[in-house]
């Protein structure tokens, strides 16, 4: 059995750097070792910053396996092709929709609504979340209501929104707000709850006002939980948007991905239905990969939490 008292072996460049820093003399040899240690650490950081091709190749390989399995299932003929179209059938339908201009219109309309609704939700939810997290009576009064709104399916708001606003864009945005705002508020509150109490004490000692405490101490310290709330808020807003577009069809509402999906259902055209589902999925994945994943990775790296992570 290995001895539990055996010290951990440090990397060579770390030992050289530590030795150079802890010596009492400042001779030429010490400076050389210090420079060598810093160069080693810098080169290691550069090496880690190189492109990790596994992050690209592994998702592509997984997607290829899923598409291949889909094609094999269709080829075995368990279901009729009009009920379960193959990948090539859906690809052909996407090309047809592109040629007609419907694909571009649907993606742009839904993406514009989703991003606008999400940004407005962030602008509303952030000050409300900070206020609830900082003022105990308000949190005790409205906290359970916010949690209840978060678990309430967003589709439940669609009939009421149609009655209140008619079949207009206001209906869509209202449903998006009701889906995203509670999630962002709860994420921010959760992040604030995880802040060590010493942070607030330091702010108090330095004479920070309540506004300075909230914006310069509490909010930066709560960023991990806040970012988690933002990711969940985007997911809820995108789902809510699709639900609203599927149900609220016609009027002055434009043609979005939900409308395309409902059109395929009405026409019993499974290629259109599958094309719309894949487009909705693709937009969600792209927003995650291009927006939230880089921000989260940078935040974890700045806080020293990326080492040992599987990201």
Short mmCIF file of N, CA, C and O in Angstrom, two decimals, residues 204-287:
data_model
loop_
_atom_site.label_atom_id
_atom_site.label_comp_id
_atom_site.label_asym_id
_atom_site.label_seq_id
_atom_site.Cartn_x
_atom_site.Cartn_y
_atom_site.Cartn_z
N UNK A 204 -19.31 46.40 2.47
CA UNK A 204 -19.80 47.27 3.55
C UNK A 204 -18.65 48.04 4.19
O UNK A 204 -18.75 49.24 4.47
N UNK A 205 -17.52 47.34 4.41
CA UNK A 205 -16.36 47.99 5.01
C UNK A 205 -15.83 49.10 4.11
O UNK A 205 -15.42 50.17 4.57
N UNK A 206 -15.89 48.88 2.79
CA UNK A 206 -15.39 49.88 1.85
C UNK A 206 -16.39 51.00 1.59
O UNK A 206 -16.11 51.93 0.84
N UNK A 207 -17.56 50.92 2.23
CA UNK A 207 -18.54 51.99 2.12
C UNK A 207 -19.37 51.96 0.85
O UNK A 207 -19.85 53.01 0.40
N UNK A 208 -19.58 50.78 0.27
CA UNK A 208 -20.37 50.67 -0.96
C UNK A 208 -21.84 50.91 -0.65
O UNK A 208 -22.38 50.43 0.35
N UNK A 209 -22.50 51.66 -1.53
CA UNK A 209 -23.94 51.86 -1.39
C UNK A 209 -24.67 50.61 -1.84
O UNK A 209 -24.07 49.66 -2.35
N UNK A 210 -26.01 50.59 -1.68
CA UNK A 210 -26.78 49.41 -2.07
C UNK A 210 -26.68 49.17 -3.58
O UNK A 210 -26.58 48.04 -4.04
N UNK A 211 -26.68 50.26 -4.35
CA UNK A 211 -26.57 50.11 -5.80
C UNK A 211 -25.18 49.62 -6.18
O UNK A 211 -25.04 48.73 -7.05
N UNK A 212 -24.14 50.17 -5.56
CA UNK A 212 -22.78 49.71 -5.84
C UNK A 212 -22.59 48.28 -5.40
O UNK A 212 -21.93 47.49 -6.09
N UNK A 213 -23.18 47.93 -4.27
CA UNK A 213 -23.10 46.55 -3.78
C UNK A 213 -23.72 45.59 -4.78
O UNK A 213 -23.17 44.51 -5.08
N UNK A 214 -24.87 45.98 -5.35
CA UNK A 214 -25.58 45.10 -6.28
C UNK A 214 -24.85 44.97 -7.61
O UNK A 214 -24.71 43.86 -8.14
N UNK A 215 -24.37 46.10 -8.16
CA UNK A 215 -23.80 46.09 -9.51
C UNK A 215 -22.33 45.74 -9.55
O UNK A 215 -21.87 45.15 -10.53
N UNK A 216 -21.56 46.09 -8.52
CA UNK A 216 -20.12 45.91 -8.56
C UNK A 216 -19.63 44.72 -7.74
O UNK A 216 -18.48 44.28 -7.91
N UNK A 217 -20.46 44.20 -6.85
CA UNK A 217 -20.03 43.08 -6.01
C UNK A 217 -20.94 41.86 -6.22
O UNK A 217 -20.48 40.78 -6.59
N UNK A 218 -22.24 42.05 -6.01
CA UNK A 218 -23.16 40.92 -6.04
C UNK A 218 -23.29 40.34 -7.45
O UNK A 218 -23.15 39.13 -7.66
N UNK A 219 -23.57 41.20 -8.43
CA UNK A 219 -23.80 40.70 -9.79
C UNK A 219 -22.56 40.03 -10.38
O UNK A 219 -22.68 38.92 -10.94
N UNK A 220 -21.36 40.62 -10.29
CA UNK A 220 -20.19 39.90 -10.82
C UNK A 220 -19.94 38.57 -10.11
O UNK A 220 -19.56 37.58 -10.74
N UNK A 221 -20.15 38.53 -8.80
CA UNK A 221 -19.91 37.29 -8.07
C UNK A 221 -20.95 36.22 -8.39
O UNK A 221 -20.69 35.03 -8.27
N UNK A 222 -22.14 36.64 -8.82
CA UNK A 222 -23.23 35.70 -9.12
C UNK A 222 -23.25 35.29 -10.58
O UNK A 222 -24.22 34.64 -11.02
N UNK A 223 -22.22 35.64 -11.36
CA UNK A 223 -22.25 35.39 -12.79
C UNK A 223 -22.45 33.92 -13.18
O UNK A 223 -23.19 33.64 -14.13
N UNK A 224 -21.83 32.94 -12.51
CA UNK A 224 -22.07 31.54 -12.92
C UNK A 224 -23.53 31.14 -12.84
O UNK A 224 -24.08 30.57 -13.79
N UNK A 225 -24.19 31.44 -11.72
CA UNK A 225 -25.61 31.13 -11.61
C UNK A 225 -26.45 31.96 -12.54
O UNK A 225 -27.44 31.47 -13.11
N UNK A 226 -26.06 33.22 -12.73
CA UNK A 226 -26.79 34.10 -13.64
C UNK A 226 -26.71 33.59 -15.08
O UNK A 226 -27.71 33.59 -15.82
N UNK A 227 -25.51 33.13 -15.48
CA UNK A 227 -25.35 32.59 -16.82
C UNK A 227 -26.18 31.33 -17.01
O UNK A 227 -26.78 31.11 -18.08
N UNK A 228 -26.25 30.50 -15.97
CA UNK A 228 -27.11 29.33 -16.04
C UNK A 228 -28.58 29.72 -16.22
O UNK A 228 -29.32 29.08 -16.98
N UNK A 229 -29.00 30.78 -15.53
CA UNK A 229 -30.36 31.27 -15.70
C UNK A 229 -30.60 31.82 -17.10
O UNK A 229 -31.68 31.64 -17.66
N UNK A 230 -29.58 32.48 -17.66
CA UNK A 230 -29.72 33.00 -19.02
C UNK A 230 -29.87 31.86 -20.03
O UNK A 230 -30.70 31.94 -20.95
N UNK A 231 -29.08 30.81 -19.87
CA UNK A 231 -29.18 29.67 -20.78
C UNK A 231 -30.56 29.03 -20.70
O UNK A 231 -31.18 28.71 -21.71
N UNK A 232 -31.03 28.85 -19.47
CA UNK A 232 -32.36 28.26 -19.30
C UNK A 232 -33.44 29.21 -19.81
O UNK A 232 -34.44 28.78 -20.40
N UNK A 233 -33.24 30.52 -19.60
CA UNK A 233 -34.20 31.49 -20.10
C UNK A 233 -34.29 31.47 -21.61
O UNK A 233 -35.39 31.57 -22.18
N UNK A 234 -33.13 31.33 -22.29
CA UNK A 234 -33.17 31.24 -23.75
C UNK A 234 -33.90 29.97 -24.20
O UNK A 234 -34.68 30.00 -25.15
N UNK A 235 -33.63 28.85 -23.51
CA UNK A 235 -34.31 27.60 -23.86
C UNK A 235 -35.82 27.74 -23.71
O UNK A 235 -36.59 27.32 -24.60
N UNK A 236 -36.26 28.35 -22.62
CA UNK A 236 -37.69 28.53 -22.40
C UNK A 236 -38.29 29.51 -23.41
O UNK A 236 -39.42 29.33 -23.87
N UNK A 237 -37.54 30.56 -23.73
CA UNK A 237 -38.08 31.54 -24.69
C UNK A 237 -38.21 30.92 -26.07
O UNK A 237 -39.19 31.17 -26.79
N UNK A 238 -37.25 30.09 -26.48
CA UNK A 238 -37.31 29.44 -27.79
C UNK A 238 -38.47 28.44 -27.85
O UNK A 238 -39.20 28.37 -28.83
N UNK A 239 -38.67 27.68 -26.76
CA UNK A 239 -39.81 26.76 -26.70
C UNK A 239 -41.13 27.52 -26.73
O UNK A 239 -42.07 27.13 -27.43
N UNK A 240 -41.18 28.57 -25.95
CA UNK A 240 -42.43 29.35 -25.89
C UNK A 240 -42.75 29.95 -27.24
O UNK A 240 -43.92 29.99 -27.66
N UNK A 241 -41.71 30.43 -27.94
CA UNK A 241 -41.92 31.01 -29.25
C UNK A 241 -42.51 29.98 -30.22
O UNK A 241 -43.44 30.27 -30.97
N UNK A 242 -41.96 28.77 -30.21
CA UNK A 242 -42.47 27.73 -31.11
C UNK A 242 -43.91 27.39 -30.78
O UNK A 242 -44.75 27.20 -31.67
N UNK A 243 -44.22 27.30 -29.49
CA UNK A 243 -45.60 26.99 -29.10
C UNK A 243 -46.56 28.08 -29.57
O UNK A 243 -47.65 27.78 -30.08
N UNK A 244 -46.16 29.34 -29.41
CA UNK A 244 -47.02 30.45 -29.83
C UNK A 244 -47.20 30.47 -31.34
O UNK A 244 -48.30 30.70 -31.85
N UNK A 245 -46.13 30.21 -32.09
CA UNK A 245 -46.23 30.24 -33.55
C UNK A 245 -47.06 29.08 -34.09
O UNK A 245 -47.70 29.20 -35.13
N UNK A 246 -47.04 27.94 -33.40
CA UNK A 246 -47.82 26.79 -33.85
C UNK A 246 -49.31 27.03 -33.63
O UNK A 246 -50.15 26.72 -34.49
N UNK A 247 -49.66 27.61 -32.48
CA UNK A 247 -51.07 27.77 -32.13
C UNK A 247 -51.66 29.04 -32.75
O UNK A 247 -52.74 29.02 -33.34
N UNK A 248 -50.94 30.16 -32.61
CA UNK A 248 -51.45 31.44 -33.10
C UNK A 248 -51.03 31.61 -34.55
O UNK A 248 -49.97 32.17 -34.86
N UNK A 249 -51.85 31.10 -35.46
CA UNK A 249 -51.54 31.16 -36.89
C UNK A 249 -52.52 32.11 -37.57
O UNK A 249 -53.72 32.11 -37.26
N UNK A 250 -52.00 32.92 -38.49
CA UNK A 250 -52.84 33.86 -39.22
C UNK A 250 -52.72 35.26 -38.68
O UNK A 250 -51.78 35.60 -37.95
N UNK A 251 -53.71 36.11 -38.95
CA UNK A 251 -53.67 37.49 -38.49
C UNK A 251 -52.47 38.21 -39.06
O UNK A 251 -52.10 38.04 -40.22
N UNK A 252 -51.86 39.03 -38.21
CA UNK A 252 -50.67 39.78 -38.64
C UNK A 252 -49.37 39.09 -38.25
O UNK A 252 -48.29 39.67 -38.39
N UNK A 253 -49.48 37.87 -37.72
CA UNK A 253 -48.28 37.14 -37.33
C UNK A 253 -47.57 36.65 -38.59
O UNK A 253 -48.17 36.06 -39.48
N UNK A 254 -46.29 36.86 -38.65
CA UNK A 254 -45.52 36.45 -39.81
C UNK A 254 -45.33 34.94 -39.87
O UNK A 254 -45.80 34.18 -39.01
N UNK A 255 -44.61 34.51 -40.89
CA UNK A 255 -44.39 33.09 -41.13
C UNK A 255 -43.08 32.66 -40.49
O UNK A 255 -42.00 32.99 -40.98
N UNK A 256 -43.17 31.95 -39.35
CA UNK A 256 -41.99 31.49 -38.64
C UNK A 256 -41.85 29.97 -38.73
O UNK A 256 -42.59 29.28 -39.43
N UNK A 257 -40.89 29.46 -37.98
CA UNK A 257 -40.66 28.01 -37.99
C UNK A 257 -41.84 27.25 -37.42
O UNK A 257 -42.17 26.15 -37.89
N UNK A 258 -42.48 27.81 -36.39
CA UNK A 258 -43.68 27.17 -35.86
C UNK A 258 -44.80 27.13 -36.89
O UNK A 258 -45.54 26.14 -37.00
N UNK A 259 -44.94 28.20 -37.66
CA UNK A 259 -45.94 28.23 -38.73
C UNK A 259 -45.62 27.19 -39.80
O UNK A 259 -46.52 26.53 -40.33
N UNK A 260 -44.33 27.03 -40.13
CA UNK A 260 -43.92 26.02 -41.10
C UNK A 260 -44.25 24.62 -40.59
O UNK A 260 -44.73 23.76 -41.35
N UNK A 261 -44.00 24.40 -39.31
CA UNK A 261 -44.31 23.09 -38.72
C UNK A 261 -45.81 22.82 -38.76
O UNK A 261 -46.25 21.71 -39.11
N UNK A 262 -46.62 23.81 -38.43
CA UNK A 262 -48.07 23.63 -38.46
C UNK A 262 -48.57 23.44 -39.89
O UNK A 262 -49.52 22.69 -40.13
N UNK A 263 -47.93 24.12 -40.84
CA UNK A 263 -48.32 23.94 -42.24
C UNK A 263 -48.08 22.50 -42.69
O UNK A 263 -48.91 21.91 -43.40
N UNK A 264 -46.98 21.92 -42.29
CA UNK A 264 -46.72 20.53 -42.62
C UNK A 264 -47.74 19.59 -41.99
O UNK A 264 -48.15 18.60 -42.60
N UNK A 265 -48.17 19.90 -40.77
CA UNK A 265 -49.19 19.08 -40.12
C UNK A 265 -50.51 19.16 -40.86
O UNK A 265 -51.17 18.12 -41.09
N UNK A 266 -50.92 20.36 -41.25
CA UNK A 266 -52.19 20.54 -41.94
C UNK A 266 -52.18 19.79 -43.28
O UNK A 266 -53.18 19.17 -43.66
N UNK A 267 -51.05 19.81 -43.98
CA UNK A 267 -50.94 19.17 -45.29
C UNK A 267 -50.56 17.70 -45.19
O UNK A 267 -50.43 17.03 -46.22
N UNK A 268 -50.38 17.20 -43.95
CA UNK A 268 -49.92 15.82 -43.73
C UNK A 268 -48.64 15.53 -44.51
O UNK A 268 -48.46 14.44 -45.07
N UNK A 269 -47.75 16.51 -44.54
CA UNK A 269 -46.49 16.40 -45.26
C UNK A 269 -45.37 16.20 -44.23
O UNK A 269 -44.88 17.17 -43.63
N UNK A 270 -44.97 14.94 -44.03
CA UNK A 270 -43.98 14.66 -43.00
C UNK A 270 -42.59 15.19 -43.35
O UNK A 270 -41.78 15.46 -42.46
N UNK A 271 -42.29 15.34 -44.64
CA UNK A 271 -41.00 15.92 -44.99
C UNK A 271 -40.90 17.37 -44.52
O UNK A 271 -39.86 17.80 -44.02
N UNK A 272 -41.99 18.11 -44.64
CA UNK A 272 -42.01 19.49 -44.15
C UNK A 272 -41.94 19.52 -42.62
O UNK A 272 -41.24 20.35 -42.04
N UNK A 273 -42.68 18.60 -41.98
CA UNK A 273 -42.66 18.53 -40.51
C UNK A 273 -41.25 18.23 -40.01
O UNK A 273 -40.74 18.90 -39.10
N UNK A 274 -40.60 17.22 -40.60
CA UNK A 274 -39.25 16.87 -40.18
C UNK A 274 -38.26 17.99 -40.48
O UNK A 274 -37.35 18.26 -39.70
N UNK A 275 -38.44 18.65 -41.63
CA UNK A 275 -37.55 19.77 -41.97
C UNK A 275 -37.67 20.88 -40.94
O UNK A 275 -36.66 21.46 -40.50
N UNK A 276 -38.90 21.21 -40.53
CA UNK A 276 -39.11 22.26 -39.53
C UNK A 276 -38.52 21.86 -38.19
O UNK A 276 -37.88 22.69 -37.50
N UNK A 277 -38.70 20.60 -37.79
CA UNK A 277 -38.14 20.13 -36.51
C UNK A 277 -36.62 20.24 -36.52
O UNK A 277 -36.00 20.71 -35.54
N UNK A 278 -35.99 19.83 -37.61
CA UNK A 278 -34.53 19.89 -37.70
C UNK A 278 -34.03 21.33 -37.70
O UNK A 278 -32.98 21.63 -37.12
N UNK A 279 -34.77 22.23 -38.33
CA UNK A 279 -34.37 23.64 -38.33
C UNK A 279 -34.48 24.23 -36.92
O UNK A 279 -33.60 24.99 -36.49
N UNK A 280 -35.55 23.92 -36.22
CA UNK A 280 -35.71 24.40 -34.84
C UNK A 280 -34.57 23.88 -33.96
O UNK A 280 -33.99 24.62 -33.16
N UNK A 281 -34.24 22.60 -34.13
CA UNK A 281 -33.14 22.01 -33.36
C UNK A 281 -31.81 22.66 -33.73
O UNK A 281 -30.98 22.96 -32.84
N UNK A 282 -31.59 22.89 -35.01
CA UNK A 282 -30.31 23.46 -35.46
C UNK A 282 -30.10 24.87 -34.91
O UNK A 282 -28.99 25.22 -34.48
N UNK A 283 -31.15 25.68 -34.91
CA UNK A 283 -31.03 27.04 -34.38
C UNK A 283 -30.68 27.00 -32.89
O UNK A 283 -29.79 27.74 -32.42
N UNK A 284 -31.34 26.14 -32.14
CA UNK A 284 -31.05 26.02 -30.72
C UNK A 284 -29.61 25.60 -30.46
O UNK A 284 -28.94 26.13 -29.57
N UNK A 285 -29.11 24.63 -31.23
CA UNK A 285 -27.74 24.16 -31.05
C UNK A 285 -26.74 25.25 -31.42
O UNK A 285 -25.73 25.46 -30.72
N UNK A 286 -26.98 25.96 -32.51
CA UNK A 286 -26.06 27.01 -32.94
C UNK A 286 -25.97 28.14 -31.92
O UNK A 286 -24.87 28.66 -31.65
N UNK A 287 -27.11 28.54 -31.35
CA UNK A 287 -27.08 29.59 -30.33
C UNK A 287 -26.27 29.13 -29.13
O UNK A 287 -25.48 29.90 -28.55
#
